[in-house]
């Protein structure tokens, strides 16, 4: 029998009966729970739930959302239902460091990452040929202080025209305006090394090498108007030692950044992330 998969995510004030009502709603529709994860935060008194379920008949997501709305209102839920088999569409922003871009392109092309890359935007022309080798549209949009507003408008036009679900800043070395951050709220992810705020600016790995650091790492987070302070999605570290050159530290850092960003993108497109104030609940 053919079934149709969906994912329900929700958060609401914690109280008795939430799971009972949700599973009852699924039972009424002959739904089968494939996977369910939940978390109750005793600090914020909020409850978080992700349910991957199947139905015997295909139903439009908008219709399922409409049917679920009365239950959501009863519990004050922020609830979303997603088509589990629909691949999210990505817009990747990149500057002159291409390791994260290359990694995302390969993972997508090889089927490791369940997404479609709608387009790549860069303020430099460097990776046009790389994009072309994967048959992904490439847009060179230079930016200066005088042209920033127009350049960001063109980015938003692309987001709308290409029905983009997630914008990924794959080492995009431009600070987004507050307007663009607000327009992309909850659907833009950034990656950076985890030296912040110790080693800011250019050549952070060389700064770290000069200080003799023993651990380097990377952080992926949602983009907000507060620079590099959005809710954290994923982090990782690697140990380094005195025998390594600054260039070797940078290589290790590139590998960690690529891995952490890919994990964060996967968590987002699989609808495993729920906001909990300035923090995230990330279901495995």
CSV table of C-alpha atoms in Angstrom, one decimal:
chain,number,residue,atom,x,y,z
A,1,UNK,CA,0.0,0.0,0.0
A,2,UNK,CA,1.3,3.4,-0.9
A,3,UNK,CA,1.6,5.8,2.0
A,4,UNK,CA,2.3,9.5,2.1
A,5,UNK,CA,4.8,10.9,4.7
A,6,UNK,CA,4.5,14.1,6.6
A,7,UNK,CA,6.4,15.8,9.5
A,8,UNK,CA,4.6,17.7,12.3
A,9,UNK,CA,6.6,20.0,14.5
A,10,UNK,CA,5.2,22.0,17.4
A,11,UNK,CA,6.0,24.0,20.5
A,12,UNK,CA,3.6,25.2,23.1
A,13,UNK,CA,3.2,25.8,26.9
A,14,UNK,CA,3.7,22.5,28.6
A,15,UNK,CA,0.6,20.8,30.1
A,16,UNK,CA,-1.1,17.5,30.4
A,17,UNK,CA,-2.6,15.9,27.4
A,18,UNK,CA,-0.6,17.2,24.5
A,19,UNK,CA,0.7,13.9,23.1
A,20,UNK,CA,-2.7,12.2,23.8
A,21,UNK,CA,-4.5,14.8,21.6
A,22,UNK,CA,-1.9,14.8,18.9
A,23,UNK,CA,-1.8,11.0,18.6
A,24,UNK,CA,-5.6,11.0,18.7
A,25,UNK,CA,-5.7,13.4,15.8
A,26,UNK,CA,-3.4,11.1,13.8
A,27,UNK,CA,-5.5,8.0,14.7
A,28,UNK,CA,-8.7,9.7,13.4
A,29,UNK,CA,-6.9,9.9,10.0
A,30,UNK,CA,-5.5,6.4,10.1
A,31,UNK,CA,-2.1,7.9,10.6
A,32,UNK,CA,1.0,5.8,11.4
A,33,UNK,CA,3.8,7.2,13.5
A,34,UNK,CA,7.1,6.4,12.0
A,35,UNK,CA,9.2,8.4,14.5
A,36,UNK,CA,8.5,10.8,17.3
A,37,UNK,CA,10.7,12.9,19.6
A,38,UNK,CA,9.7,15.2,22.4
A,39,UNK,CA,11.3,17.5,24.9
A,40,UNK,CA,9.9,19.4,27.9
A,41,UNK,CA,11.9,22.4,29.0
A,42,UNK,CA,11.5,22.8,32.8
A,43,UNK,CA,13.1,26.2,32.6
A,44,UNK,CA,10.8,27.8,30.0
A,45,UNK,CA,7.9,25.5,30.7
A,46,UNK,CA,7.5,24.8,27.0
A,47,UNK,CA,7.0,21.5,25.2
A,48,UNK,CA,8.5,20.5,21.9
A,49,UNK,CA,7.4,17.7,19.6
A,50,UNK,CA,8.4,16.3,16.2
A,51,UNK,CA,6.4,13.5,14.6
A,52,UNK,CA,7.2,11.8,11.3
A,53,UNK,CA,4.0,10.1,10.3
A,54,UNK,CA,2.3,8.6,7.2
A,55,UNK,CA,-1.2,8.6,5.9
A,56,UNK,CA,-2.9,6.1,3.6
A,57,UNK,CA,-4.2,8.9,1.3
A,58,UNK,CA,-2.3,11.9,-0.1
A,59,UNK,CA,-3.5,15.2,1.4
A,60,UNK,CA,-2.3,18.7,0.7
A,61,UNK,CA,-0.2,20.1,3.5
A,62,UNK,CA,-2.4,23.3,3.6
A,63,UNK,CA,-5.4,21.1,4.2
A,64,UNK,CA,-3.7,19.1,7.0
A,65,UNK,CA,-2.6,22.4,8.5
A,66,UNK,CA,-6.2,23.6,8.4
A,67,UNK,CA,-7.5,20.4,10.0
A,68,UNK,CA,-4.9,20.7,12.8
A,69,UNK,CA,-5.6,24.3,13.5
A,70,UNK,CA,-8.4,23.8,16.1
A,71,UNK,CA,-6.1,21.5,18.2
A,72,UNK,CA,-3.2,24.0,17.9
A,73,UNK,CA,-5.4,26.8,19.1
A,74,UNK,CA,-6.6,24.7,22.1
A,75,UNK,CA,-3.0,24.3,23.3
A,76,UNK,CA,-1.5,27.6,22.1
A,77,UNK,CA,0.8,25.8,19.7
A,78,UNK,CA,3.2,27.1,17.1
A,79,UNK,CA,2.7,24.1,14.8
A,80,UNK,CA,3.8,23.3,11.2
A,81,UNK,CA,3.1,20.3,9.0
A,82,UNK,CA,5.6,19.5,6.2
A,83,UNK,CA,5.7,17.1,3.2
A,84,UNK,CA,8.5,14.8,4.3
A,85,UNK,CA,9.4,13.9,0.7
A,86,UNK,CA,9.6,17.4,-0.7
A,87,UNK,CA,13.2,18.5,-1.1
A,88,UNK,CA,14.0,22.0,0.3
A,89,UNK,CA,15.4,24.5,-2.2
A,90,UNK,CA,18.6,26.3,-1.2
A,91,UNK,CA,20.2,29.6,-2.2
A,92,UNK,CA,23.9,29.6,-1.4
A,93,UNK,CA,25.8,32.8,-0.8
A,94,UNK,CA,29.6,32.6,-1.0
A,95,UNK,CA,32.6,34.9,-1.3
A,96,UNK,CA,36.2,33.8,-1.9
A,97,UNK,CA,36.5,30.8,0.4
A,98,UNK,CA,34.9,27.9,-1.4
A,99,UNK,CA,35.3,24.9,0.9
A,100,UNK,CA,31.7,25.0,2.3
A,101,UNK,CA,30.2,25.6,-1.1
A,102,UNK,CA,32.2,22.7,-2.7
A,103,UNK,CA,31.1,20.4,0.1
A,104,UNK,CA,27.4,21.3,-0.2
A,105,UNK,CA,27.5,20.9,-4.0
A,106,UNK,CA,29.1,17.4,-3.7
A,107,UNK,CA,26.8,16.2,-0.9
A,108,UNK,CA,23.7,17.3,-2.9
A,109,UNK,CA,25.0,15.9,-6.2
A,110,UNK,CA,25.8,12.5,-4.5
A,111,UNK,CA,22.5,12.3,-2.8
A,112,UNK,CA,23.9,12.7,0.7
A,113,UNK,CA,21.9,15.9,1.4
A,114,UNK,CA,18.2,15.9,0.5
A,115,UNK,CA,18.0,19.3,-1.1
A,116,UNK,CA,17.9,21.1,-4.4
A,117,UNK,CA,20.4,24.0,-4.9
A,118,UNK,CA,18.3,26.6,-6.8
A,119,UNK,CA,21.2,29.0,-7.3
A,120,UNK,CA,24.5,30.4,-6.1
A,121,UNK,CA,25.2,34.1,-5.4
A,122,UNK,CA,28.6,35.6,-4.9
A,123,UNK,CA,30.1,39.0,-4.7
A,124,UNK,CA,33.1,37.6,-6.6
A,125,UNK,CA,33.2,35.7,-9.9
A,126,UNK,CA,35.6,33.0,-8.6
A,127,UNK,CA,33.2,30.0,-8.4
A,128,UNK,CA,31.2,30.5,-11.6
A,129,UNK,CA,32.9,27.5,-13.2
A,130,UNK,CA,32.4,25.3,-10.1
A,131,UNK,CA,28.7,26.1,-10.2
A,132,UNK,CA,28.6,25.4,-13.9
A,133,UNK,CA,30.2,22.0,-13.4
A,134,UNK,CA,27.2,21.1,-11.3
A,135,UNK,CA,24.7,22.9,-13.6
A,136,UNK,CA,23.7,25.3,-10.9
A,137,UNK,CA,22.8,28.9,-11.9
A,138,UNK,CA,25.5,31.3,-10.7
A,139,UNK,CA,24.8,35.0,-10.1
A,140,UNK,CA,27.7,37.4,-9.7
A,141,UNK,CA,26.4,40.3,-7.6
A,142,UNK,CA,29.2,42.7,-6.6
A,143,UNK,CA,28.5,44.8,-3.6
A,144,UNK,CA,29.8,48.2,-2.4
A,145,UNK,CA,28.4,50.4,0.3
A,146,UNK,CA,26.6,52.4,-2.4
A,147,UNK,CA,25.1,49.3,-4.1
A,148,UNK,CA,24.3,47.2,-1.0
A,149,UNK,CA,20.6,47.9,-0.9
A,150,UNK,CA,20.2,47.1,-4.6
A,151,UNK,CA,22.3,43.9,-4.3
A,152,UNK,CA,20.3,42.7,-1.4
A,153,UNK,CA,17.0,43.4,-3.2
A,154,UNK,CA,18.2,41.2,-6.0
A,155,UNK,CA,19.0,38.4,-3.5
A,156,UNK,CA,15.4,38.7,-2.2
A,157,UNK,CA,14.1,38.7,-5.7
A,158,UNK,CA,15.9,35.4,-6.3
A,159,UNK,CA,14.6,33.9,-3.1
A,160,UNK,CA,11.0,34.7,-4.3
A,161,UNK,CA,11.5,33.7,-7.9
A,162,UNK,CA,13.2,30.4,-7.1
A,163,UNK,CA,10.9,29.5,-4.3
A,164,UNK,CA,13.8,29.2,-1.9
A,165,UNK,CA,13.3,27.6,1.5
A,166,UNK,CA,16.7,28.2,3.0
A,167,UNK,CA,19.5,30.7,2.4
A,168,UNK,CA,23.0,29.3,3.3
A,169,UNK,CA,25.9,31.7,4.0
A,170,UNK,CA,28.7,29.4,3.0
A,171,UNK,CA,31.5,31.7,4.1
A,172,UNK,CA,29.8,34.8,2.6
A,173,UNK,CA,32.0,37.6,3.9
A,174,UNK,CA,29.4,40.4,3.9
A,175,UNK,CA,27.4,41.7,6.8
A,176,UNK,CA,23.7,41.5,5.9
A,177,UNK,CA,21.5,44.5,6.6
A,178,UNK,CA,18.9,44.4,9.3
A,179,UNK,CA,16.2,44.5,6.6
A,180,UNK,CA,17.6,41.4,4.9
A,181,UNK,CA,18.1,39.6,8.2
A,182,UNK,CA,14.4,40.3,9.1
A,183,UNK,CA,13.2,39.2,5.6
A,184,UNK,CA,15.1,35.9,6.0
A,185,UNK,CA,14.3,35.3,9.7
A,186,UNK,CA,14.3,31.6,10.5
A,187,UNK,CA,15.4,30.6,7.0
A,188,UNK,CA,19.1,31.7,6.8
A,189,UNK,CA,22.0,29.8,8.2
A,190,UNK,CA,25.6,31.1,8.7
A,191,UNK,CA,28.8,29.3,9.5
A,192,UNK,CA,31.9,30.7,11.1
A,193,UNK,CA,34.9,29.5,13.1
A,194,UNK,CA,34.5,29.2,16.8
A,195,UNK,CA,37.3,31.7,17.7
A,196,UNK,CA,34.8,34.5,17.9
A,197,UNK,CA,35.1,36.9,19.7
A,198,UNK,CA,38.8,36.1,20.4
A,199,UNK,CA,40.1,36.3,16.9
A,200,UNK,CA,38.1,38.6,14.7
A,201,UNK,CA,38.7,39.9,11.2
A,202,UNK,CA,41.1,38.6,8.6
A,203,UNK,CA,43.3,35.5,9.0
A,204,UNK,CA,41.8,34.2,12.2
A,205,UNK,CA,43.6,30.9,12.0
A,206,UNK,CA,46.9,32.7,11.8
A,207,UNK,CA,45.9,34.7,14.9
A,208,UNK,CA,45.0,31.5,16.6
A,209,UNK,CA,48.3,29.9,15.6
A,210,UNK,CA,50.2,32.9,17.0
A,211,UNK,CA,48.5,32.4,20.3
A,212,UNK,CA,49.1,28.6,20.4
A,213,UNK,CA,45.5,27.4,20.6
A,214,UNK,CA,44.9,23.7,21.2
A,215,UNK,CA,41.3,23.5,20.0
A,216,UNK,CA,39.6,24.9,16.9
A,217,UNK,CA,36.0,24.6,15.9
A,218,UNK,CA,33.0,25.9,14.0
A,219,UNK,CA,29.5,27.1,14.7
A,220,UNK,CA,26.5,27.1,12.5
A,221,UNK,CA,23.6,29.4,13.6
A,222,UNK,CA,20.5,31.2,12.3
A,223,UNK,CA,21.2,34.6,10.9
A,224,UNK,CA,19.9,37.6,12.9
A,225,UNK,CA,20.6,41.3,12.9
A,226,UNK,CA,23.0,40.7,15.9
A,227,UNK,CA,26.1,39.7,14.1
A,228,UNK,CA,27.1,36.1,14.7
A,229,UNK,CA,24.8,35.8,17.7
A,230,UNK,CA,21.8,34.0,16.2
A,231,UNK,CA,20.5,30.8,17.8
A,232,UNK,CA,23.1,28.0,17.5
A,233,UNK,CA,22.2,24.9,15.5
A,234,UNK,CA,25.4,22.9,15.4
A,235,UNK,CA,29.0,23.0,16.7
A,236,UNK,CA,32.1,20.8,16.6
A,237,UNK,CA,35.8,21.0,17.5
A,238,UNK,CA,39.1,19.4,16.5
A,239,UNK,CA,42.3,19.3,18.7
A,240,UNK,CA,45.4,20.8,17.2
A,241,UNK,CA,49.0,21.1,18.6
A,242,UNK,CA,52.2,23.0,18.4
A,243,UNK,CA,53.6,21.0,15.5
A,244,UNK,CA,51.0,22.4,13.1
A,245,UNK,CA,51.5,25.5,10.9
A,246,UNK,CA,48.9,28.2,10.5
A,247,UNK,CA,48.1,26.8,7.1
A,248,UNK,CA,47.5,23.4,8.6
A,249,UNK,CA,45.2,24.9,11.2
A,250,UNK,CA,43.3,26.6,8.5
A,251,UNK,CA,42.8,23.3,6.6
A,252,UNK,CA,41.5,21.6,9.7
A,253,UNK,CA,39.2,24.6,10.3
A,254,UNK,CA,37.9,24.4,6.7
A,255,UNK,CA,37.0,20.7,7.2
A,256,UNK,CA,35.2,21.4,10.5
A,257,UNK,CA,33.3,24.3,9.0
A,258,UNK,CA,32.2,22.2,6.1
A,259,UNK,CA,31.0,19.4,8.3
A,260,UNK,CA,29.2,21.6,10.8
A,261,UNK,CA,27.4,23.5,8.1
A,262,UNK,CA,26.3,20.4,6.3
A,263,UNK,CA,24.9,19.0,9.6
A,264,UNK,CA,23.0,22.3,10.3
A,265,UNK,CA,21.5,22.3,6.8
A,266,UNK,CA,20.4,18.7,7.1
A,267,UNK,CA,18.8,19.4,10.5
A,268,UNK,CA,16.9,22.4,9.1
A,269,UNK,CA,15.6,20.7,5.9
A,270,UNK,CA,14.5,17.6,7.9
A,271,UNK,CA,12.5,19.9,10.2
A,272,UNK,CA,14.5,18.9,13.3
A,273,UNK,CA,15.0,22.4,14.7
A,274,UNK,CA,12.6,24.3,17.0
A,275,UNK,CA,13.4,27.7,18.5
A,276,UNK,CA,13.3,28.0,22.2
A,277,UNK,CA,13.9,31.7,22.9
A,278,UNK,CA,17.5,32.4,21.9
A,279,UNK,CA,18.3,28.7,21.9
A,280,UNK,CA,17.3,25.8,19.7
A,281,UNK,CA,15.9,22.3,20.3
A,282,UNK,CA,17.5,20.0,17.8
A,283,UNK,CA,16.0,16.6,17.5
A,284,UNK,CA,18.4,13.9,16.2
